[in-house]
N, CA and C atoms as an extended XYZ file, in Angstrom:
252
Properties=species:S:1:pos:R:3:atomname:S:1:resname:S:1:resid:I:1 pbc="F F F"
N        -4.030       13.011      -27.948 N   UNK     1
C        -3.396       11.628      -28.062 CA  UNK     1
C        -3.764       10.440      -27.392 C   UNK     1
N        -4.106        9.575      -29.177 N   UNK     2
C        -3.743        7.988      -28.956 CA  UNK     2
C        -3.248        7.559      -27.677 C   UNK     2
N        -4.012        6.466      -27.313 N   UNK     3
C        -3.248        5.586      -26.227 CA  UNK     3
C        -1.881        4.237      -26.851 C   UNK     3
N        -2.066        3.880      -27.943 N   UNK     4
C        -0.902        3.797      -28.798 CA  UNK     4
C         0.435        4.479      -29.398 C   UNK     4
N        -0.133        6.461      -29.481 N   UNK     5
C         1.035        7.259      -29.800 CA  UNK     5
C         1.446        7.203      -28.250 C   UNK     5
N         0.677        7.844      -27.101 N   UNK     6
C         1.567        7.470      -25.584 CA  UNK     6
C         2.496        6.591      -25.312 C   UNK     6
N         1.488        5.205      -25.417 N   UNK     7
C         2.833        4.574      -25.219 CA  UNK     7
C         4.019        4.636      -26.111 C   UNK     7
N         4.362        4.577      -27.266 N   UNK     8
C         5.077        4.923      -27.868 CA  UNK     8
C         6.445        6.110      -27.490 C   UNK     8
N         5.241        7.211      -26.890 N   UNK     9
C         6.388        7.987      -26.806 CA  UNK     9
C         6.504        8.111      -25.247 C   UNK     9
N         6.102        6.807      -24.295 N   UNK    10
C         7.060        6.912      -23.239 CA  UNK    10
C         7.784        5.716      -23.342 C   UNK    10
N         8.009        4.848      -24.677 N   UNK    11
C         9.087        4.023      -24.337 CA  UNK    11
C        10.324        4.462      -24.868 C   UNK    11
N         9.887        5.844      -25.941 N   UNK    12
C        11.195        6.151      -26.451 CA  UNK    12
C        11.935        7.324      -24.927 C   UNK    12
N        10.853        7.647      -24.404 N   UNK    13
C        11.766        8.693      -23.299 CA  UNK    13
C        11.730        7.282      -22.434 C   UNK    13
N        11.309        6.403      -22.613 N   UNK    14
C        12.258        5.732      -20.858 CA  UNK    14
C        13.525        5.229      -21.599 C   UNK    14
N        13.798        4.962      -23.314 N   UNK    15
C        15.360        4.158      -23.347 CA  UNK    15
C        15.915        5.286      -22.716 C   UNK    15
N        15.749        6.826      -23.544 N   UNK    16
C        16.365        8.012      -23.299 CA  UNK    16
C        17.181        8.239      -21.793 C   UNK    16
N        15.854        7.612      -21.138 N   UNK    17
C        16.751        8.348      -19.250 CA  UNK    17
C        17.396        7.748      -18.930 C   UNK    17
N        18.054        8.505      -18.138 N   UNK    18
C        19.224        8.323      -17.350 CA  UNK    18
C        19.607        8.649      -15.593 C   UNK    18
N        18.257        9.126      -15.305 N   UNK    19
C        17.950        9.380      -13.603 CA  UNK    19
C        17.693        8.089      -13.101 C   UNK    19
N        18.797        7.948      -12.385 N   UNK    20
C        19.023        6.253      -11.405 CA  UNK    20
C        17.735        6.388      -10.603 C   UNK    20
N        16.790        7.550      -10.301 N   UNK    21
C        16.044        8.247       -9.348 CA  UNK    21
C        14.446        8.208       -9.594 C   UNK    21
N        14.663        7.859      -10.932 N   UNK    22
C        13.546        8.063      -11.658 CA  UNK    22
C        12.471        6.570      -12.166 C   UNK    22
N        14.025        6.134      -12.773 N   UNK    23
C        13.801        4.678      -12.782 CA  UNK    23
C        13.234        3.616      -11.571 C   UNK    23
N        13.991        3.629      -10.355 N   UNK    24
C        13.728        3.366       -9.201 CA  UNK    24
C        12.036        3.047       -8.978 C   UNK    24
N        11.903        4.548       -9.067 N   UNK    25
C        10.570        4.844       -9.031 CA  UNK    25
C         9.422        4.595       -9.882 C   UNK    25
N        10.133        4.434      -11.173 N   UNK    26
C         9.237        4.037      -12.505 CA  UNK    26
C         9.529        1.906      -12.434 C   UNK    26
N        10.321        1.377      -11.756 N   UNK    27
C        10.176       -0.117      -11.302 CA  UNK    27
C         9.235       -0.706       -9.989 C   UNK    27
N         9.579        0.549       -8.849 N   UNK    28
C         8.808        0.380       -8.019 CA  UNK    28
C         7.222        0.412       -7.951 C   UNK    28
N         7.608        1.519       -8.622 N   UNK    29
C         5.361        1.224       -9.476 CA  UNK    29
C         5.321        0.035      -10.245 C   UNK    29
N         5.621       -0.247      -11.225 N   UNK    30
C         5.283       -1.161      -11.857 CA  UNK    30
C         5.410       -2.667      -10.898 C   UNK    30
N         6.088       -2.236       -9.913 N   UNK    31
C         6.425       -4.250       -9.049 CA  UNK    31
C         5.101       -3.783       -8.361 C   UNK    31
N         4.292       -3.237       -7.484 N   UNK    32
C         2.962       -2.798       -6.974 CA  UNK    32
C         2.069       -3.404       -8.047 C   UNK    32
N         1.875       -2.867       -9.284 N   UNK    33
C         0.761       -3.147      -10.575 CA  UNK    33
C         0.622       -4.454      -10.738 C   UNK    33
N         1.995       -5.497      -10.389 N   UNK    34
C         2.172       -6.475      -10.638 CA  UNK    34
C         1.397       -7.476       -9.300 C   UNK    34
N         0.083       -6.490       -8.150 N   UNK    35
C         0.046       -7.922       -7.247 CA  UNK    35
C         0.042       -8.051       -5.920 C   UNK    35
N         0.212       -8.455       -5.138 N   UNK    36
C         0.715       -9.489       -3.274 CA  UNK    36
C         2.136       -9.813       -4.131 C   UNK    36
N         2.973       -9.481       -2.973 N   UNK    37
C         4.126      -10.816       -2.811 CA  UNK    37
C         3.670      -11.814       -2.664 C   UNK    37
N         4.303      -13.081       -2.784 N   UNK    38
C         3.621      -14.032       -1.581 CA  UNK    38
C         3.330      -14.555       -0.352 C   UNK    38
N         4.392      -13.574        0.194 N   UNK    39
C         4.232      -13.190        1.436 CA  UNK    39
C         3.314      -12.350        1.894 C   UNK    39
N         2.795      -11.408        0.998 N   UNK    40
C         1.850      -10.897        1.613 CA  UNK    40
C         0.533      -11.247        1.260 C   UNK    40
N         0.346      -11.877        0.632 N   UNK    41
C        -0.189      -12.988       -0.087 CA  UNK    41
C        -0.615      -13.953        0.737 C   UNK    41
N         0.416      -14.556        1.449 N   UNK    42
C        -0.144      -15.792        2.410 CA  UNK    42
C        -0.391      -14.908        3.475 C   UNK    42
N        -0.358      -13.950        4.579 N   UNK    43
C        -0.353      -13.101        5.337 CA  UNK    43
C        -1.870      -13.357        5.068 C   UNK    43
N        -2.274      -12.293        4.213 N   UNK    44
C        -3.960      -12.370        3.578 CA  UNK    44
C        -5.054      -13.460        3.898 C   UNK    44
N        -4.196      -14.501        3.374 N   UNK    45
C        -4.518      -15.306        3.562 CA  UNK    45
C        -5.197      -16.171        4.688 C   UNK    45
N        -3.607      -16.204        5.543 N   UNK    46
C        -3.752      -16.132        6.775 CA  UNK    46
C        -5.581      -15.479        6.942 C   UNK    46
N        -4.887      -14.768        7.268 N   UNK    47
C        -6.338      -13.315        8.266 CA  UNK    47
C        -7.780      -13.977        7.878 C   UNK    47
N        -7.335      -13.799        7.253 N   UNK    48
C        -9.134      -14.172        5.845 CA  UNK    48
C        -9.578      -15.413        6.970 C   UNK    48
N        -8.878      -16.360        6.712 N   UNK    49
C        -8.905      -17.764        7.123 CA  UNK    49
C        -9.290      -17.650        8.472 C   UNK    49
N        -8.415      -16.651        9.518 N   UNK    50
C        -9.040      -16.838       11.042 CA  UNK    50
C       -10.098      -15.885       11.061 C   UNK    50
N       -10.414      -14.698       10.020 N   UNK    51
C       -11.865      -14.548       10.389 CA  UNK    51
C       -13.283      -15.204       10.250 C   UNK    51
N       -12.931      -16.047        9.047 N   UNK    52
C       -13.870      -17.307        8.451 CA  UNK    52
C       -14.023      -18.101        9.540 C   UNK    52
N       -12.929      -18.372       10.435 N   UNK    53
C       -13.513      -19.594       12.040 CA  UNK    53
C       -13.892      -18.948       12.583 C   UNK    53
N       -13.255      -17.788       13.172 N   UNK    54
C       -14.679      -17.517       13.915 CA  UNK    54
C       -14.189      -15.570       14.140 C   UNK    54
N       -15.763      -15.445       12.956 N   UNK    55
C       -15.803      -14.057       12.308 CA  UNK    55
C       -16.194      -12.962       13.729 C   UNK    55
N       -16.817      -13.331       15.200 N   UNK    56
C       -16.937      -12.439       16.172 CA  UNK    56
C       -15.344      -12.184       16.870 C   UNK    56
N       -14.772      -12.879       16.658 N   UNK    57
C       -13.240      -12.491       17.406 CA  UNK    57
C       -12.824      -11.250       16.535 C   UNK    57
N       -13.158      -10.403       16.298 N   UNK    58
C       -12.929       -8.797       15.811 CA  UNK    58
C       -13.245       -7.724       16.480 C   UNK    58
N       -12.038       -6.933       16.420 N   UNK    59
C       -12.556       -4.847       16.913 CA  UNK    59
C       -12.646       -4.341       16.375 C   UNK    59
N       -14.069       -3.777       16.545 N   UNK    60
C       -14.176       -2.382       15.392 CA  UNK    60
C       -13.009       -0.978       15.911 C   UNK    60
N       -13.460       -0.019       14.837 N   UNK    61
C       -11.973        1.241       15.427 CA  UNK    61
C       -12.650        2.231       16.869 C   UNK    61
N       -13.371        2.275       17.080 N   UNK    62
C       -13.341        2.556       18.689 CA  UNK    62
C       -12.770        1.750       19.193 C   UNK    62
N       -13.014        0.498       19.269 N   UNK    63
C       -12.693       -0.514       19.955 CA  UNK    63
C       -11.343       -0.608       19.937 C   UNK    63
N       -10.418       -0.583       18.857 N   UNK    64
C        -8.854       -0.375       18.575 CA  UNK    64
C        -8.210        0.796       19.317 C   UNK    64
N        -8.884        2.039       19.168 N   UNK    65
C        -8.767        2.676       19.819 CA  UNK    65
C        -8.514        2.777       21.366 C   UNK    65
N        -9.426        2.119       21.590 N   UNK    66
C        -9.719        2.103       23.547 CA  UNK    66
C        -8.329        1.311       23.639 C   UNK    66
N        -7.884        0.280       23.164 N   UNK    67
C        -7.322       -1.104       23.195 CA  UNK    67
C        -5.912        0.242       23.062 C   UNK    67
N        -5.048        0.574       22.042 N   UNK    68
C        -3.893        1.856       22.012 CA  UNK    68
C        -3.925        2.692       22.943 C   UNK    68
N        -5.066        3.194       23.217 N   UNK    69
C        -5.300        4.392       24.548 CA  UNK    69
C        -4.399        4.088       25.833 C   UNK    69
N        -5.845        2.553       25.895 N   UNK    70
C        -4.753        1.696       27.123 CA  UNK    70
C        -3.522        1.262       28.088 C   UNK    70
N        -3.127        0.885       26.394 N   UNK    71
C        -1.564        0.432       26.315 CA  UNK    71
C        -0.699        1.383       26.150 C   UNK    71
N        -0.575        2.624       25.645 N   UNK    72
C         0.345        3.200       24.522 CA  UNK    72
C        -0.251        4.697       24.857 C   UNK    72
N        -1.424        5.451       25.368 N   UNK    73
C        -1.893        6.792       25.974 CA  UNK    73
C        -1.592        7.332       24.538 C   UNK    73
N        -2.356        6.757       23.262 N   UNK    74
C        -2.666        6.921       22.156 CA  UNK    74
C        -4.065        7.658       22.179 C   UNK    74
N        -4.118        8.426       21.915 N   UNK    75
C        -5.340        9.146       21.512 CA  UNK    75
C        -6.065        8.859       20.084 C   UNK    75
N        -7.634        9.216       20.010 N   UNK    76
C        -8.089        9.273       18.661 CA  UNK    76
C        -7.060       10.052       17.886 C   UNK    76
N        -7.406       11.845       18.519 N   UNK    77
C        -7.285       13.308       17.504 CA  UNK    77
C        -5.431       12.760       17.576 C   UNK    77
N        -4.648       12.144       18.407 N   UNK    78
C        -2.744       12.293       18.346 CA  UNK    78
C        -2.942       11.050       16.819 C   UNK    78
N        -3.382       10.255       16.680 N   UNK    79
C        -3.159        9.303       15.858 CA  UNK    79
C        -3.379       10.184       14.585 C   UNK    79
N        -3.855       11.669       14.182 N   UNK    80
C        -3.400       12.299       12.863 CA  UNK    80
C        -2.865       12.932       13.045 C   UNK    80
N        -2.019       13.268       14.145 N   UNK    81
C        -1.064       15.026       13.979 CA  UNK    81
C        -0.312       13.697       13.445 C   UNK    81
N         0.640       15.119       13.141 N   UNK    82
C         1.960       14.831       11.606 CA  UNK    82
C         2.782       15.100       12.895 C   UNK    82
N         3.819       13.673       12.495 N   UNK    83
C         4.990       13.771       13.275 CA  UNK    83
C         6.038       15.576       13.346 C   UNK    83
N         6.328       15.589       14.379 N   UNK    84
C         7.157       17.100       14.569 CA  UNK    84
C         8.756       16.911       14.224 C   UNK    84
Protein backbone atom coordinates (compact mmCIF):
# COMPACT_ATOMS: atom_id res chain seq x y z
CA UNK A 1 0.00 0.00 0.00
CA UNK A 2 1.48 3.36 -0.98
CA UNK A 3 1.58 6.28 1.44
CA UNK A 4 -1.24 8.26 -0.22
CA UNK A 5 -3.60 5.28 -0.07
CA UNK A 6 -2.68 4.72 3.55
CA UNK A 7 -3.43 8.37 4.37
CA UNK A 8 -6.81 8.23 2.65
CA UNK A 9 -7.69 5.01 4.47
CA UNK A 10 -6.74 6.57 7.80
CA UNK A 11 -8.71 9.74 7.07
CA UNK A 12 -11.78 7.69 6.21
CA UNK A 13 -11.37 5.57 9.35
CA UNK A 14 -10.88 8.68 11.49
CA UNK A 15 -14.01 10.41 10.15
CA UNK A 16 -16.09 7.37 11.08
CA UNK A 17 -14.44 6.81 14.47
CA UNK A 18 -16.77 7.19 17.48
CA UNK A 19 -14.57 5.85 20.29
CA UNK A 20 -13.69 8.81 22.55
CA UNK A 21 -10.71 7.01 24.16
CA UNK A 22 -9.13 6.22 20.81
CA UNK A 23 -9.62 9.82 19.69
CA UNK A 24 -7.99 11.10 22.90
CA UNK A 25 -5.02 8.77 22.37
CA UNK A 26 -4.66 9.93 18.78
CA UNK A 27 -4.82 13.56 19.90
CA UNK A 28 -2.17 12.95 22.58
CA UNK A 29 0.04 11.22 20.02
CA UNK A 30 -0.36 14.10 17.60
CA UNK A 31 0.44 16.64 20.33
CA UNK A 32 3.66 14.78 21.11
CA UNK A 33 4.72 14.99 17.48
CA UNK A 34 4.54 18.77 17.55
CA UNK A 35 7.53 19.06 19.86
CA UNK A 36 8.03 20.41 23.33
CA UNK A 37 5.59 22.72 25.04
CA UNK A 38 6.83 26.25 25.73
CA UNK A 39 7.27 25.47 29.42
CA UNK A 40 9.24 22.28 28.71
CA UNK A 41 11.40 24.11 26.16
CA UNK A 42 12.08 26.91 28.68
CA UNK A 43 13.05 24.38 31.35
CA UNK A 44 15.35 22.59 28.93
CA UNK A 45 16.92 25.90 27.85
CA UNK A 46 17.51 26.84 31.52
CA UNK A 47 19.16 23.50 32.26
CA UNK A 48 21.37 23.69 29.17
CA UNK A 49 22.42 27.23 30.12
CA UNK A 50 23.21 26.08 33.68
CA UNK A 51 25.30 23.23 32.33
CA UNK A 52 27.18 25.51 29.93
CA UNK A 53 27.83 27.99 32.76
CA UNK A 54 29.29 25.28 34.99
CA UNK A 55 29.81 21.94 33.20
CA UNK A 56 31.68 20.48 36.18
CA UNK A 57 28.60 20.85 38.41
CA UNK A 58 27.11 17.51 37.33
CA UNK A 59 26.60 14.04 38.74
CA UNK A 60 27.09 10.78 36.90
CA UNK A 61 24.59 7.95 37.34
CA UNK A 62 26.58 6.26 40.12
CA UNK A 63 26.71 9.52 42.09
CA UNK A 64 22.96 10.03 41.65
CA UNK A 65 22.27 6.53 42.96
CA UNK A 66 24.57 7.06 45.95
CA UNK A 67 22.75 10.30 46.81
CA UNK A 68 19.36 8.61 46.53
CA UNK A 69 20.54 5.74 48.70
CA UNK A 70 21.76 8.16 51.39
CA UNK A 71 18.59 10.25 51.37
CA UNK A 72 15.86 7.66 50.86
CA UNK A 73 17.35 4.21 51.13
CA UNK A 74 17.02 3.64 47.40
CA UNK A 75 19.35 1.05 45.94
CA UNK A 76 20.24 0.50 42.30
CA UNK A 77 18.32 -2.77 42.12
CA UNK A 78 15.22 -1.33 43.79
CA UNK A 79 14.94 1.36 41.10
CA UNK A 80 14.13 -1.28 38.54
CA UNK A 81 11.62 -3.31 40.51
CA UNK A 82 7.98 -3.08 39.51
CA UNK A 83 5.68 -1.61 42.15
CA UNK A 84 3.50 -4.13 43.99
